[in-house]
Amino acid sequence: MGLVSGLVGLPLAPVRGVVWLAGQIQDQAEQQYYDPARIRAELEWVDEARRTGELPETEAVERENELLQRLMVRRT
């Protein structure tokens, strides 16, 4: 990068930093969202909530399907 282009691009440095940080946050969030251990824990919670009556059967089935889809997306 030349001196002139470096000076011209300097005002954009904070924007690049924010974009990079946003990308890092998104990567971390996706890692946690698709983490198989976290999904298994949520599936166990849904099962327990169904057994105790805390979660109606229809909602439990819907939540299980969402969790299984997340698990399959991570494995592909």
mmCIF file of C-alpha atoms in Angstrom:
data_model
loop_
_atom_site.group_PDB
_atom_site.id
_atom_site.type_symbol
_atom_site.label_atom_id
_atom_site.label_comp_id
_atom_site.label_asym_id
_atom_site.label_seq_id
_atom_site.Cartn_x
_atom_site.Cartn_y
_atom_site.Cartn_z
ATOM 1 C CA MET A 1 0.000 0.000 0.000
ATOM 2 C CA GLY A 2 1.424 3.339 -0.991
ATOM 3 C CA LEU A 3 1.740 6.358 1.239
ATOM 4 C CA VAL A 4 -1.039 8.291 -0.485
ATOM 5 C CA SER A 5 -3.498 5.411 -0.514
ATOM 6 C CA GLY A 6 -2.608 4.691 3.132
ATOM 7 C CA LEU A 7 -3.373 8.282 4.115
ATOM 8 C CA VAL A 8 -6.579 8.360 2.098
ATOM 9 C CA GLY A 9 -7.751 5.088 3.639
ATOM 10 C CA LEU A 10 -6.837 6.105 7.198
ATOM 11 C CA PRO A 11 -10.242 7.609 8.020
ATOM 12 C CA LEU A 12 -11.820 4.238 7.156
ATOM 13 C CA ALA A 13 -9.689 2.330 9.677
ATOM 14 C CA PRO A 14 -12.296 2.548 12.477
ATOM 15 C CA VAL A 15 -14.964 1.259 10.111
ATOM 16 C CA ARG A 16 -12.777 -1.677 9.118
ATOM 17 C CA GLY A 17 -12.173 -2.403 12.785
ATOM 18 C CA VAL A 18 -15.898 -2.429 13.546
ATOM 19 C CA VAL A 19 -16.595 -4.680 10.554
ATOM 20 C CA TRP A 20 -13.866 -7.085 11.670
ATOM 21 C CA LEU A 21 -15.219 -7.104 15.232
ATOM 22 C CA ALA A 22 -18.755 -7.754 13.983
ATOM 23 C CA GLY A 23 -17.458 -10.695 11.970
ATOM 24 C CA GLN A 24 -15.689 -12.117 15.028
ATOM 25 C CA ILE A 25 -18.840 -11.779 17.129
ATOM 26 C CA GLN A 26 -20.907 -13.475 14.429
ATOM 27 C CA ASP A 27 -18.426 -16.362 14.218
ATOM 28 C CA GLN A 28 -18.549 -16.879 17.989
ATOM 29 C CA ALA A 29 -22.340 -16.714 18.061
ATOM 30 C CA GLU A 30 -22.613 -19.285 15.267
ATOM 31 C CA GLN A 31 -20.145 -21.590 17.014
ATOM 32 C CA GLN A 32 -22.244 -21.502 20.165
ATOM 33 C CA TYR A 33 -25.550 -21.772 18.281
ATOM 34 C CA TYR A 34 -24.433 -24.902 16.414
ATOM 35 C CA ASP A 35 -22.388 -26.448 19.260
ATOM 36 C CA PRO A 36 -23.478 -30.111 19.533
ATOM 37 C CA ALA A 37 -22.988 -30.180 23.323
ATOM 38 C CA ARG A 38 -25.189 -27.117 23.763
ATOM 39 C CA ILE A 39 -27.843 -28.568 21.454
ATOM 40 C CA ARG A 40 -27.832 -31.865 23.396
ATOM 41 C CA ALA A 41 -28.251 -29.950 26.653
ATOM 42 C CA GLU A 42 -31.203 -28.071 25.188
ATOM 43 C CA LEU A 43 -32.726 -31.342 23.974
ATOM 44 C CA GLU A 44 -32.408 -32.743 27.489
ATOM 45 C CA TRP A 45 -34.080 -29.625 28.887
ATOM 46 C CA VAL A 46 -36.963 -29.995 26.406
ATOM 47 C CA ASP A 47 -37.381 -33.639 27.396
ATOM 48 C CA GLU A 48 -37.429 -32.770 31.094
ATOM 49 C CA ALA A 49 -39.819 -29.854 30.534
ATOM 50 C CA ARG A 50 -42.143 -32.139 28.593
ATOM 51 C CA ARG A 51 -42.128 -34.737 31.379
ATOM 52 C CA THR A 52 -42.840 -32.153 34.096
ATOM 53 C CA GLY A 53 -45.577 -30.497 32.059
ATOM 54 C CA GLU A 54 -43.685 -27.224 31.851
ATOM 55 C CA LEU A 55 -43.729 -27.452 28.052
ATOM 56 C CA PRO A 56 -46.773 -28.646 26.100
ATOM 57 C CA GLU A 57 -46.239 -31.592 23.749
ATOM 58 C CA THR A 58 -46.705 -29.537 20.573
ATOM 59 C CA GLU A 59 -44.141 -26.944 21.634
ATOM 60 C CA ALA A 60 -41.731 -29.668 22.747
ATOM 61 C CA VAL A 61 -41.945 -31.400 19.372
ATOM 62 C CA GLU A 62 -41.467 -28.090 17.551
ATOM 63 C CA ARG A 63 -38.459 -27.191 19.704
ATOM 64 C CA GLU A 64 -36.914 -30.651 19.246
ATOM 65 C CA ASN A 65 -37.278 -30.356 15.467
ATOM 66 C CA GLU A 66 -35.547 -26.955 15.499
ATOM 67 C CA LEU A 67 -32.703 -28.319 17.619
ATOM 68 C CA LEU A 68 -32.267 -31.386 15.414
ATOM 69 C CA GLN A 69 -32.172 -29.164 12.322
ATOM 70 C CA ARG A 70 -29.421 -27.080 13.950
ATOM 71 C CA LEU A 71 -27.524 -30.248 14.730
ATOM 72 C CA MET A 72 -27.802 -31.460 11.130
ATOM 73 C CA VAL A 73 -26.699 -28.100 9.694
ATOM 74 C CA ARG A 74 -23.572 -28.207 11.814
ATOM 75 C CA ARG A 75 -22.667 -31.699 10.606
ATOM 76 C CA THR A 76 -22.961 -30.851 6.891
#
